mmCIF file with all atom_site columns, C-alpha atoms in Angstrom:
data_model
loop_
_atom_site.group_PDB
_atom_site.id
_atom_site.type_symbol
_atom_site.label_atom_id
_atom_site.label_alt_id
_atom_site.label_comp_id
_atom_site.label_asym_id
_atom_site.label_entity_id
_atom_site.label_seq_id
_atom_site.pdbx_PDB_ins_code
_atom_site.Cartn_x
_atom_site.Cartn_y
_atom_site.Cartn_z
_atom_site.occupancy
_atom_site.B_iso_or_equiv
_atom_site.pdbx_formal_charge
_atom_site.auth_seq_id
_atom_site.auth_comp_id
_atom_site.auth_asym_id
_atom_site.auth_atom_id
_atom_site.pdbx_PDB_model_num
ATOM 1   C CA . MET A 1 1   ? -5.788  -1.900  -22.482 1.00 70.00 ? 148 MET A CA 1
ATOM 2   C CA . LYS A 1 2   ? -2.341  -2.234  -21.205 1.00 80.00 ? 149 LYS A CA 1
ATOM 3   C CA . ARG A 1 3   ? -1.986  -4.045  -17.838 1.00 87.00 ? 150 ARG A CA 1
ATOM 4   C CA . ILE A 1 4   ? 0.297   -2.135  -15.241 1.00 91.00 ? 151 ILE A CA 1
ATOM 5   C CA . HIS A 1 5   ? 2.209   -4.217  -12.863 1.00 96.00 ? 152 HIS A CA 1
ATOM 6   C CA . VAL A 1 6   ? 2.236   -2.446  -9.498  1.00 95.00 ? 153 VAL A CA 1
ATOM 7   C CA . VAL A 1 7   ? 3.860   -3.358  -6.129  1.00 97.00 ? 154 VAL A CA 1
ATOM 8   C CA . ALA A 1 8   ? 2.422   -2.199  -2.903  1.00 97.00 ? 155 ALA A CA 1
ATOM 9   C CA . ALA A 1 9   ? 3.303   -2.659  0.894   1.00 97.00 ? 156 ALA A CA 1
ATOM 10  C CA . VAL A 1 10  ? 1.187   -3.268  3.826   1.00 97.00 ? 157 VAL A CA 1
ATOM 11  C CA . ILE A 1 11  ? 3.817   -1.908  6.176   1.00 97.00 ? 158 ILE A CA 1
ATOM 12  C CA . VAL A 1 12  ? 3.382   -2.956  9.773   1.00 93.00 ? 159 VAL A CA 1
ATOM 13  C CA . SER A 1 13  ? 4.458   -1.214  12.899  1.00 91.00 ? 160 SER A CA 1
ATOM 14  C CA . PRO A 1 14  ? 6.780   -2.857  15.386  1.00 88.00 ? 161 PRO A CA 1
ATOM 15  C CA . ASP A 1 15  ? 3.920   -3.416  17.949  1.00 87.00 ? 162 ASP A CA 1
ATOM 16  C CA . ARG A 1 16  ? 1.844   -4.911  15.044  1.00 86.00 ? 163 ARG A CA 1
ATOM 17  C CA . GLN A 1 17  ? -1.062  -2.485  15.838  1.00 87.00 ? 164 GLN A CA 1
ATOM 18  C CA . GLN A 1 18  ? -0.782  0.059   13.014  1.00 91.00 ? 165 GLN A CA 1
ATOM 19  C CA . ILE A 1 19  ? -0.456  0.226   9.259   1.00 94.00 ? 166 ILE A CA 1
ATOM 20  C CA . PHE A 1 20  ? 1.441   2.899   7.317   1.00 96.00 ? 167 PHE A CA 1
ATOM 21  C CA . ILE A 1 21  ? -0.651  4.549   4.595   1.00 96.00 ? 168 ILE A CA 1
ATOM 22  C CA . SER A 1 22  ? -0.123  7.514   2.146   1.00 94.00 ? 169 SER A CA 1
ATOM 23  C CA . ARG A 1 23  ? -2.368  9.676   0.167   1.00 93.00 ? 170 ARG A CA 1
ATOM 24  C CA . ARG A 1 24  ? -2.129  9.837   -3.702  1.00 82.00 ? 171 ARG A CA 1
ATOM 25  C CA . ALA A 1 25  ? -1.575  13.226  -5.117  1.00 74.00 ? 172 ALA A CA 1
ATOM 26  C CA . GLU A 1 26  ? -4.477  14.823  -6.791  1.00 69.00 ? 173 GLU A CA 1
ATOM 27  C CA . HIS A 1 27  ? -2.811  14.768  -10.380 1.00 68.00 ? 174 HIS A CA 1
ATOM 28  C CA . LEU A 1 28  ? -2.327  11.060  -10.323 1.00 64.00 ? 175 LEU A CA 1
ATOM 29  C CA . HIS A 1 29  ? -4.766  8.240   -11.243 1.00 63.00 ? 176 HIS A CA 1
ATOM 30  C CA . GLN A 1 30  ? -7.084  7.846   -8.418  1.00 65.00 ? 177 GLN A CA 1
ATOM 31  C CA . GLY A 1 31  ? -5.758  11.131  -6.962  1.00 66.00 ? 178 GLY A CA 1
ATOM 32  C CA . GLY A 1 32  ? -6.763  12.013  -3.442  1.00 78.00 ? 179 GLY A CA 1
ATOM 33  C CA . PHE A 1 33  ? -7.363  8.341   -2.326  1.00 87.00 ? 180 PHE A CA 1
ATOM 34  C CA . TRP A 1 34  ? -5.357  6.692   0.459   1.00 92.00 ? 181 TRP A CA 1
ATOM 35  C CA . GLU A 1 35  ? -3.140  3.850   -0.494  1.00 92.00 ? 182 GLU A CA 1
ATOM 36  C CA . PHE A 1 36  ? -0.745  1.275   0.496   1.00 96.00 ? 183 PHE A CA 1
ATOM 37  C CA . PRO A 1 37  ? 2.596   2.706   -0.734  1.00 96.00 ? 184 PRO A CA 1
ATOM 38  C CA . GLY A 1 38  ? 4.369   1.319   -3.726  1.00 95.00 ? 185 GLY A CA 1
ATOM 39  C CA . GLY A 1 39  ? 4.491   1.887   -7.406  1.00 93.00 ? 186 GLY A CA 1
ATOM 40  C CA . LYS A 1 40  ? 5.173   0.446   -10.946 1.00 94.00 ? 187 LYS A CA 1
ATOM 41  C CA . LEU A 1 41  ? 7.776   -2.059  -11.914 1.00 95.00 ? 188 LEU A CA 1
ATOM 42  C CA . GLU A 1 42  ? 10.332  -0.891  -14.350 1.00 94.00 ? 189 GLU A CA 1
ATOM 43  C CA . ALA A 1 43  ? 11.420  -3.118  -17.363 1.00 92.00 ? 190 ALA A CA 1
ATOM 44  C CA . GLY A 1 44  ? 13.180  -6.122  -16.134 1.00 94.00 ? 191 GLY A CA 1
ATOM 45  C CA . GLU A 1 45  ? 12.754  -5.427  -12.446 1.00 96.00 ? 192 GLU A CA 1
ATOM 46  C CA . SER A 1 46  ? 11.635  -8.036  -9.918  1.00 96.00 ? 193 SER A CA 1
ATOM 47  C CA . PRO A 1 47  ? 8.701   -7.288  -7.616  1.00 97.00 ? 194 PRO A CA 1
ATOM 48  C CA . GLU A 1 48  ? 11.103  -7.434  -4.600  1.00 96.00 ? 195 GLU A CA 1
ATOM 49  C CA . SER A 1 49  ? 13.509  -4.945  -6.241  1.00 97.00 ? 196 SER A CA 1
ATOM 50  C CA . ALA A 1 50  ? 10.737  -2.686  -7.284  1.00 97.00 ? 197 ALA A CA 1
ATOM 51  C CA . LEU A 1 51  ? 9.229   -2.638  -3.763  1.00 98.00 ? 198 LEU A CA 1
ATOM 52  C CA . ALA A 1 52  ? 12.605  -1.774  -2.198  1.00 98.00 ? 199 ALA A CA 1
ATOM 53  C CA . ARG A 1 53  ? 13.252  0.942   -4.620  1.00 97.00 ? 200 ARG A CA 1
ATOM 54  C CA . GLU A 1 54  ? 9.616   2.549   -4.360  1.00 97.00 ? 201 GLU A CA 1
ATOM 55  C CA . LEU A 1 55  ? 9.693   2.401   -0.666  1.00 98.00 ? 202 LEU A CA 1
ATOM 56  C CA . PHE A 1 56  ? 13.082  4.135   -0.407  1.00 98.00 ? 203 PHE A CA 1
ATOM 57  C CA . GLU A 1 57  ? 12.088  6.741   -2.980  1.00 96.00 ? 204 GLU A CA 1
ATOM 58  C CA . GLU A 1 58  ? 8.631   7.503   -1.557  1.00 95.00 ? 205 GLU A CA 1
ATOM 59  C CA . LEU A 1 59  ? 9.135   6.888   2.314   1.00 97.00 ? 206 LEU A CA 1
ATOM 60  C CA . ASP A 1 60  ? 12.897  6.854   2.979   1.00 97.00 ? 207 ASP A CA 1
ATOM 61  C CA . ILE A 1 61  ? 12.704  3.402   4.293   1.00 97.00 ? 208 ILE A CA 1
ATOM 62  C CA . ARG A 1 62  ? 14.850  0.238   3.503   1.00 98.00 ? 209 ARG A CA 1
ATOM 63  C CA . ILE A 1 63  ? 13.174  -3.202  3.768   1.00 97.00 ? 210 ILE A CA 1
ATOM 64  C CA . GLU A 1 64  ? 14.674  -5.596  6.113   1.00 97.00 ? 211 GLU A CA 1
ATOM 65  C CA . THR A 1 65  ? 11.803  -8.276  5.901   1.00 95.00 ? 212 THR A CA 1
ATOM 66  C CA . ALA A 1 66  ? 8.974   -8.740  3.485   1.00 96.00 ? 213 ALA A CA 1
ATOM 67  C CA . GLN A 1 67  ? 6.622   -11.489 2.406   1.00 96.00 ? 214 GLN A CA 1
ATOM 68  C CA . PRO A 1 68  ? 3.936   -11.898 -0.272  1.00 96.00 ? 215 PRO A CA 1
ATOM 69  C CA . TYR A 1 69  ? 0.633   -10.894 1.141   1.00 96.00 ? 216 TYR A CA 1
ATOM 70  C CA . MET A 1 70  ? -1.778  -11.197 -1.900  1.00 96.00 ? 217 MET A CA 1
ATOM 71  C CA . GLN A 1 71  ? -2.219  -10.568 -5.564  1.00 97.00 ? 218 GLN A CA 1
ATOM 72  C CA . ILE A 1 72  ? -5.147  -8.640  -7.084  1.00 96.00 ? 219 ILE A CA 1
ATOM 73  C CA . GLU A 1 73  ? -6.200  -8.059  -10.721 1.00 95.00 ? 220 GLU A CA 1
ATOM 74  C CA . TYR A 1 74  ? -8.405  -5.019  -11.136 1.00 93.00 ? 221 TYR A CA 1
ATOM 75  C CA . ASP A 1 75  ? -9.965  -3.211  -14.393 1.00 90.00 ? 222 ASP A CA 1
ATOM 76  C CA . TYR A 1 76  ? -10.644 0.398   -14.008 1.00 85.00 ? 223 TYR A CA 1
ATOM 77  C CA . SER A 1 77  ? -12.362 1.995   -16.974 1.00 81.00 ? 224 SER A CA 1
ATOM 78  C CA . ASP A 1 78  ? -9.338  3.528   -18.219 1.00 80.00 ? 225 ASP A CA 1
ATOM 79  C CA . LYS A 1 79  ? -6.509  0.915   -17.118 1.00 83.00 ? 226 LYS A CA 1
ATOM 80  C CA . GLN A 1 80  ? -5.931  -2.437  -15.849 1.00 91.00 ? 227 GLN A CA 1
ATOM 81  C CA . VAL A 1 81  ? -3.737  -3.088  -12.899 1.00 91.00 ? 228 VAL A CA 1
ATOM 82  C CA . PHE A 1 82  ? -2.150  -6.088  -11.399 1.00 95.00 ? 229 PHE A CA 1
ATOM 83  C CA . LEU A 1 83  ? -1.311  -5.348  -7.805  1.00 96.00 ? 230 LEU A CA 1
ATOM 84  C CA . ASP A 1 84  ? 1.409   -7.443  -6.227  1.00 97.00 ? 231 ASP A CA 1
ATOM 85  C CA . ILE A 1 85  ? 0.935   -6.859  -2.447  1.00 97.00 ? 232 ILE A CA 1
ATOM 86  C CA . TRP A 1 86  ? 3.766   -7.497  0.085   1.00 97.00 ? 233 TRP A CA 1
ATOM 87  C CA . GLN A 1 87  ? 3.715   -7.338  3.891   1.00 96.00 ? 234 GLN A CA 1
ATOM 88  C CA . VAL A 1 88  ? 6.689   -5.352  5.320   1.00 97.00 ? 235 VAL A CA 1
ATOM 89  C CA . ASN A 1 89  ? 7.454   -6.341  8.993   1.00 93.00 ? 236 ASN A CA 1
ATOM 90  C CA . ARG A 1 90  ? 10.672  -4.875  9.455   1.00 95.00 ? 237 ARG A CA 1
ATOM 91  C CA . PHE A 1 91  ? 12.620  -1.868  7.964   1.00 97.00 ? 238 PHE A CA 1
ATOM 92  C CA . THR A 1 92  ? 15.197  0.706   8.702   1.00 97.00 ? 239 THR A CA 1
ATOM 93  C CA . GLY A 1 93  ? 14.701  4.478   8.653   1.00 96.00 ? 240 GLY A CA 1
ATOM 94  C CA . THR A 1 94  ? 11.742  6.634   9.659   1.00 95.00 ? 241 THR A CA 1
ATOM 95  C CA . ALA A 1 95  ? 8.800   6.413   7.210   1.00 95.00 ? 242 ALA A CA 1
ATOM 96  C CA . ARG A 1 96  ? 7.887   9.883   5.803   1.00 94.00 ? 243 ARG A CA 1
ATOM 97  C CA . GLY A 1 97  ? 6.366   11.299  2.682   1.00 94.00 ? 244 GLY A CA 1
ATOM 98  C CA . LYS A 1 98  ? 9.680   12.033  0.796   1.00 93.00 ? 245 LYS A CA 1
ATOM 99  C CA . GLU A 1 99  ? 7.729   13.335  -2.193  1.00 88.00 ? 246 GLU A CA 1
ATOM 100 C CA . GLY A 1 100 ? 5.571   15.651  -0.124  1.00 89.00 ? 247 GLY A CA 1
ATOM 101 C CA . GLN A 1 101 ? 2.547   13.284  0.105   1.00 91.00 ? 248 GLN A CA 1
ATOM 102 C CA . GLU A 1 102 ? 0.532   13.037  3.150   1.00 93.00 ? 249 GLU A CA 1
ATOM 103 C CA . CYS A 1 103 ? 1.400   9.802   5.251   1.00 95.00 ? 250 CYS A CA 1
ATOM 104 C CA . ARG A 1 104 ? 0.473   8.354   8.559   1.00 94.00 ? 251 ARG A CA 1
ATOM 105 C CA . TRP A 1 105 ? 0.443   5.467   10.915  1.00 95.00 ? 252 TRP A CA 1
ATOM 106 C CA . VAL A 1 106 ? -3.094  4.340   11.379  1.00 92.00 ? 253 VAL A CA 1
ATOM 107 C CA . ASP A 1 107 ? -4.346  1.945   14.057  1.00 89.00 ? 254 ASP A CA 1
ATOM 108 C CA . ILE A 1 108 ? -5.737  -1.164  12.255  1.00 83.00 ? 255 ILE A CA 1
ATOM 109 C CA . ALA A 1 109 ? -9.165  -0.906  13.968  1.00 80.00 ? 256 ALA A CA 1
ATOM 110 C CA . GLU A 1 110 ? -9.409  2.809   12.757  1.00 82.00 ? 257 GLU A CA 1
ATOM 111 C CA . LEU A 1 111 ? -8.421  1.779   9.251   1.00 79.00 ? 258 LEU A CA 1
ATOM 112 C CA . LEU A 1 112 ? -11.042 -0.943  8.988   1.00 75.00 ? 259 LEU A CA 1
ATOM 113 C CA . ALA A 1 113 ? -13.747 0.971   10.631  1.00 72.00 ? 260 ALA A CA 1
ATOM 114 C CA . ASP A 1 114 ? -17.002 0.714   8.620   1.00 67.00 ? 261 ASP A CA 1
ATOM 115 C CA . LYS A 1 115 ? -18.992 3.824   9.184   1.00 55.00 ? 262 LYS A CA 1
ATOM 116 C CA . PRO A 1 116 ? -20.308 6.619   7.100   1.00 44.00 ? 263 PRO A CA 1
ATOM 117 C CA . GLU A 1 117 ? -17.694 9.083   8.353   1.00 48.00 ? 264 GLU A CA 1
ATOM 118 C CA . ARG A 1 118 ? -14.814 6.800   7.358   1.00 57.00 ? 265 ARG A CA 1
ATOM 119 C CA . LEU A 1 119 ? -11.640 8.835   7.406   1.00 69.00 ? 266 LEU A CA 1
ATOM 120 C CA . PHE A 1 120 ? -9.740  6.902   4.808   1.00 82.00 ? 267 PHE A CA 1
ATOM 121 C CA . ASP A 1 121 ? -11.186 6.322   1.280   1.00 85.00 ? 268 ASP A CA 1
ATOM 122 C CA . PHE A 1 122 ? -9.121  3.776   -0.876  1.00 88.00 ? 269 PHE A CA 1
ATOM 123 C CA . PRO A 1 123 ? -9.282  3.031   -4.579  1.00 87.00 ? 270 PRO A CA 1
ATOM 124 C CA . ALA A 1 124 ? -11.520 0.205   -5.527  1.00 86.00 ? 271 ALA A CA 1
ATOM 125 C CA . ALA A 1 125 ? -8.490  -2.096  -6.408  1.00 88.00 ? 272 ALA A CA 1
ATOM 126 C CA . ASN A 1 126 ? -7.367  -1.752  -2.738  1.00 88.00 ? 273 ASN A CA 1
ATOM 127 C CA . ARG A 1 127 ? -10.662 -2.945  -1.208  1.00 87.00 ? 274 ARG A CA 1
ATOM 128 C CA . PRO A 1 128 ? -9.618  -6.707  -1.284  1.00 92.00 ? 275 PRO A CA 1
ATOM 129 C CA . ILE A 1 129 ? -6.589  -5.755  0.992   1.00 92.00 ? 276 ILE A CA 1
ATOM 130 C CA . LEU A 1 130 ? -8.834  -4.067  3.485   1.00 89.00 ? 277 LEU A CA 1
ATOM 131 C CA . GLN A 1 131 ? -11.090 -7.068  3.313   1.00 88.00 ? 278 GLN A CA 1
ATOM 132 C CA . ARG A 1 132 ? -8.300  -9.473  4.009   1.00 91.00 ? 279 ARG A CA 1
ATOM 133 C CA . LEU A 1 133 ? -6.966  -7.344  6.929   1.00 88.00 ? 280 LEU A CA 1
ATOM 134 C CA . SER A 1 134 ? -10.478 -7.314  8.252   1.00 84.00 ? 281 SER A CA 1
ATOM 135 C CA . GLU A 1 135 ? -10.879 -11.171 8.126   1.00 83.00 ? 282 GLU A CA 1
ATOM 136 C CA . GLN A 1 136 ? -7.482  -12.356 8.986   1.00 77.00 ? 283 GLN A CA 1
ATOM 137 C CA . GLY A 1 137 ? -5.692  -9.453  10.570  1.00 69.00 ? 284 GLY A CA 1
ATOM 138 C CA . ILE A 1 138 ? -1.836  -9.250  10.163  1.00 67.00 ? 285 ILE A CA 1
ATOM 139 C CA . CYS A 1 139 ? 0.250   -12.259 9.165   1.00 53.00 ? 286 CYS A CA 1
ATOM 140 C CA . GLN A 1 140 ? 2.789   -13.332 11.814  1.00 46.00 ? 287 GLN A CA 1
#
């Protein structure tokens, strides 16, 4: 199986109490799940450039500050992904679903709530991100 390199962003609100998430379109791999916005690297593209491009294309924002958050390798039955996760602390623009995807700011406590009626289901590859947020919170 080919490994796909993906960048994703944990986008933090200015008050550091919320995270911005989006829902994957139904026709995409892992469609219908919520995710941390981002996308695939193009040939010859650095992770930083890919993240900036993807967040502008998808959310209409431009990154001012971002730092590496974590990396995850995950094998689905039909593909392998390498997730390069970045924390975005400052950006310009108003985050919105430019491609028609559902998006929202979510309180960190609500995002991490572990209850049967959980509102936000994430792909399995994203669970380590949620785990780290639960254990460590937001980096400074």
